[in-house]
């Protein structure tokens, strides 16, 4: 097994995890990055597939097959492995330690205002009323279903 490397990074920053000894000149038919035993990213037949949950926060360099996470959160802490060509021994084993906490909600709030412009007051009120009606209708259905189930 390759030696263990420890990488410490502050939450909210970008981190690059290297796969030493693997370059664009290496014969790489398949490469897999795992975290805590779970596959995050797979490179195969010149195509890279990233697990859906990480798709917008993860990328891989085809020059050195390093993994980049941006922005890192405390949940990203753990053991990362770079496996090449289905070998049992990883090319790299990295213990990632994320210090501090990064508030994802702040990022989402900023995105919300960028992508969703404010609605005029009347339209917002109509939208709220429709939502209340949908909730009331949904609640009636739930009560009817519960009533039928109890019979």
GROMACS .gro file of C-alpha atoms in nm:
model
  151
    1UNK     CA    1   0.000   0.000   0.000
    2UNK     CA    2   0.126   0.348  -0.074
    3UNK     CA    3   0.222   0.578   0.212
    4UNK     CA    4  -0.045   0.784   0.383
    5UNK     CA    5  -0.045   1.156   0.311
    6UNK     CA    6  -0.232   1.397   0.536
    7UNK     CA    7  -0.385   1.711   0.388
    8UNK     CA    8  -0.536   1.980   0.611
    9UNK     CA    9  -0.756   2.249   0.455
   10UNK     CA   10  -0.990   2.518   0.580
   11UNK     CA   11  -1.361   2.472   0.508
   12UNK     CA   12  -1.481   2.673   0.209
   13UNK     CA   13  -1.145   2.656   0.029
   14UNK     CA   14  -1.038   2.451  -0.273
   15UNK     CA   15  -0.823   2.143  -0.222
   16UNK     CA   16  -0.630   1.938  -0.477
   17UNK     CA   17  -0.548   1.576  -0.396
   18UNK     CA   18  -0.267   1.430  -0.603
   19UNK     CA   19  -0.224   1.083  -0.750
   20UNK     CA   20   0.160   1.068  -0.746
   21UNK     CA   21   0.339   0.888  -1.026
   22UNK     CA   22   0.042   0.909  -1.262
   23UNK     CA   23   0.079   1.162  -1.545
   24UNK     CA   24  -0.073   1.229  -1.885
   25UNK     CA   25   0.201   1.000  -2.026
   26UNK     CA   26   0.098   0.707  -1.804
   27UNK     CA   27  -0.108   0.427  -1.953
   28UNK     CA   28  -0.434   0.489  -1.769
   29UNK     CA   29  -0.722   0.279  -1.898
   30UNK     CA   30  -0.927   0.333  -1.587
   31UNK     CA   31  -0.885   0.550  -1.280
   32UNK     CA   32  -1.109   0.575  -0.978
   33UNK     CA   33  -1.113   0.820  -0.688
   34UNK     CA   34  -1.279   0.693  -0.370
   35UNK     CA   35  -1.357   0.853  -0.036
   36UNK     CA   36  -1.412   0.629   0.265
   37UNK     CA   37  -1.459   0.334   0.027
   38UNK     CA   38  -1.726   0.507  -0.183
   39UNK     CA   39  -1.661   0.580  -0.552
   40UNK     CA   40  -1.662   0.954  -0.622
   41UNK     CA   41  -1.522   0.974  -0.971
   42UNK     CA   42  -1.437   0.728  -1.247
   43UNK     CA   43  -1.226   0.790  -1.556
   44UNK     CA   44  -1.269   0.527  -1.826
   45UNK     CA   45  -1.234   0.533  -2.205
   46UNK     CA   46  -1.144   0.903  -2.197
   47UNK     CA   47  -1.467   0.984  -2.018
   48UNK     CA   48  -1.502   1.111  -1.661
   49UNK     CA   49  -1.806   1.028  -1.449
   50UNK     CA   50  -1.863   1.205  -1.117
   51UNK     CA   51  -2.114   1.091  -0.855
   52UNK     CA   52  -2.419   1.318  -0.883
   53UNK     CA   53  -2.387   1.457  -0.529
   54UNK     CA   54  -2.040   1.595  -0.608
   55UNK     CA   55  -2.089   1.692  -0.973
   56UNK     CA   56  -2.081   2.069  -0.915
   57UNK     CA   57  -1.796   2.057  -0.659
   58UNK     CA   58  -1.549   1.808  -0.802
   59UNK     CA   59  -1.321   1.787  -1.103
   60UNK     CA   60  -1.015   1.594  -1.215
   61UNK     CA   61  -0.709   1.708  -1.408
   62UNK     CA   62  -0.621   1.487  -1.706
   63UNK     CA   63  -0.258   1.604  -1.682
   64UNK     CA   64  -0.188   1.437  -1.348
   65UNK     CA   65  -0.527   1.284  -1.251
   66UNK     CA   66  -0.542   1.496  -0.937
   67UNK     CA   67  -0.881   1.542  -0.775
   68UNK     CA   68  -1.006   1.892  -0.697
   69UNK     CA   69  -1.285   1.964  -0.448
   70UNK     CA   70  -1.433   2.311  -0.427
   71UNK     CA   71  -1.549   2.429  -0.181
   72UNK     CA   72  -1.464   2.169   0.082
   73UNK     CA   73  -1.695   2.111   0.377
   74UNK     CA   74  -1.646   1.924   0.704
   75UNK     CA   75  -1.838   1.632   0.549
   76UNK     CA   76  -1.555   1.593   0.293
   77UNK     CA   77  -1.310   1.486   0.566
   78UNK     CA   78  -1.193   1.126   0.536
   79UNK     CA   79  -0.970   0.880   0.354
   80UNK     CA   80  -0.927   0.929  -0.022
   81UNK     CA   81  -0.775   0.672  -0.259
   82UNK     CA   82  -0.664   0.692  -0.620
   83UNK     CA   83  -0.690   0.349  -0.790
   84UNK     CA   84  -0.544   0.296  -1.138
   85UNK     CA   85  -0.628   0.021  -1.389
   86UNK     CA   86  -0.823  -0.190  -1.136
   87UNK     CA   87  -0.516  -0.252  -0.921
   88UNK     CA   88  -0.582  -0.361  -0.564
   89UNK     CA   89  -0.317  -0.126  -0.428
   90UNK     CA   90  -0.402   0.245  -0.449
   91UNK     CA   91  -0.153   0.485  -0.606
   92UNK     CA   92  -0.237   0.736  -0.335
   93UNK     CA   93  -0.398   0.725   0.008
   94UNK     CA   94  -0.477   1.068   0.148
   95UNK     CA   95  -0.634   1.159   0.479
   96UNK     CA   96  -0.824   1.483   0.422
   97UNK     CA   97  -0.893   1.693   0.731
   98UNK     CA   98  -1.126   1.989   0.687
   99UNK     CA   99  -1.103   2.245   0.966
  100UNK     CA  100  -1.380   2.485   1.057
  101UNK     CA  101  -1.729   2.503   0.921
  102UNK     CA  102  -1.848   2.653   0.598
  103UNK     CA  103  -2.208   2.759   0.572
  104UNK     CA  104  -2.353   2.616   0.254
  105UNK     CA  105  -2.670   2.817   0.313
  106UNK     CA  106  -2.487   3.144   0.249
  107UNK     CA  107  -2.373   3.016  -0.089
  108UNK     CA  108  -2.725   2.899  -0.175
  109UNK     CA  109  -2.872   3.233  -0.069
  110UNK     CA  110  -2.634   3.421  -0.294
  111UNK     CA  111  -2.721   3.190  -0.584
  112UNK     CA  112  -3.091   3.236  -0.514
  113UNK     CA  113  -3.067   3.609  -0.566
  114UNK     CA  114  -2.853   3.571  -0.874
  115UNK     CA  115  -3.080   3.321  -1.050
  116UNK     CA  116  -3.423   3.423  -0.926
  117UNK     CA  117  -3.506   3.791  -0.959
  118UNK     CA  118  -3.754   3.938  -0.713
  119UNK     CA  119  -4.117   3.907  -0.814
  120UNK     CA  120  -4.359   4.199  -0.801
  121UNK     CA  121  -4.559   4.207  -0.477
  122UNK     CA  122  -4.891   4.104  -0.639
  123UNK     CA  123  -4.732   3.805  -0.809
  124UNK     CA  124  -4.560   3.696  -0.485
  125UNK     CA  125  -4.894   3.712  -0.305
  126UNK     CA  126  -5.063   3.504  -0.579
  127UNK     CA  127  -4.781   3.248  -0.557
  128UNK     CA  128  -4.818   3.227  -0.178
  129UNK     CA  129  -5.195   3.180  -0.211
  130UNK     CA  130  -5.148   2.901  -0.466
  131UNK     CA  131  -4.897   2.733  -0.235
  132UNK     CA  132  -5.145   2.754   0.056
  133UNK     CA  133  -5.416   2.601  -0.164
  134UNK     CA  134  -5.183   2.319  -0.271
  135UNK     CA  135  -5.088   2.252   0.091
  136UNK     CA  136  -5.453   2.246   0.200
  137UNK     CA  137  -5.542   2.013  -0.088
  138UNK     CA  138  -5.249   1.787  -0.007
  139UNK     CA  139  -5.349   1.776   0.359
  140UNK     CA  140  -5.707   1.677   0.264
  141UNK     CA  141  -5.572   1.392   0.052
  142UNK     CA  142  -5.346   1.277   0.337
  143UNK     CA  143  -5.640   1.278   0.582
  144UNK     CA  144  -5.859   1.086   0.336
  145UNK     CA  145  -5.583   0.830   0.280
  146UNK     CA  146  -5.532   0.791   0.655
  147UNK     CA  147  -5.907   0.753   0.706
  148UNK     CA  148  -5.925   0.480   0.440
  149UNK     CA  149  -5.624   0.303   0.588
  150UNK     CA  150  -5.787   0.297   0.933
  151UNK     CA  151  -6.107   0.138   0.803
   0.00000   0.00000   0.00000
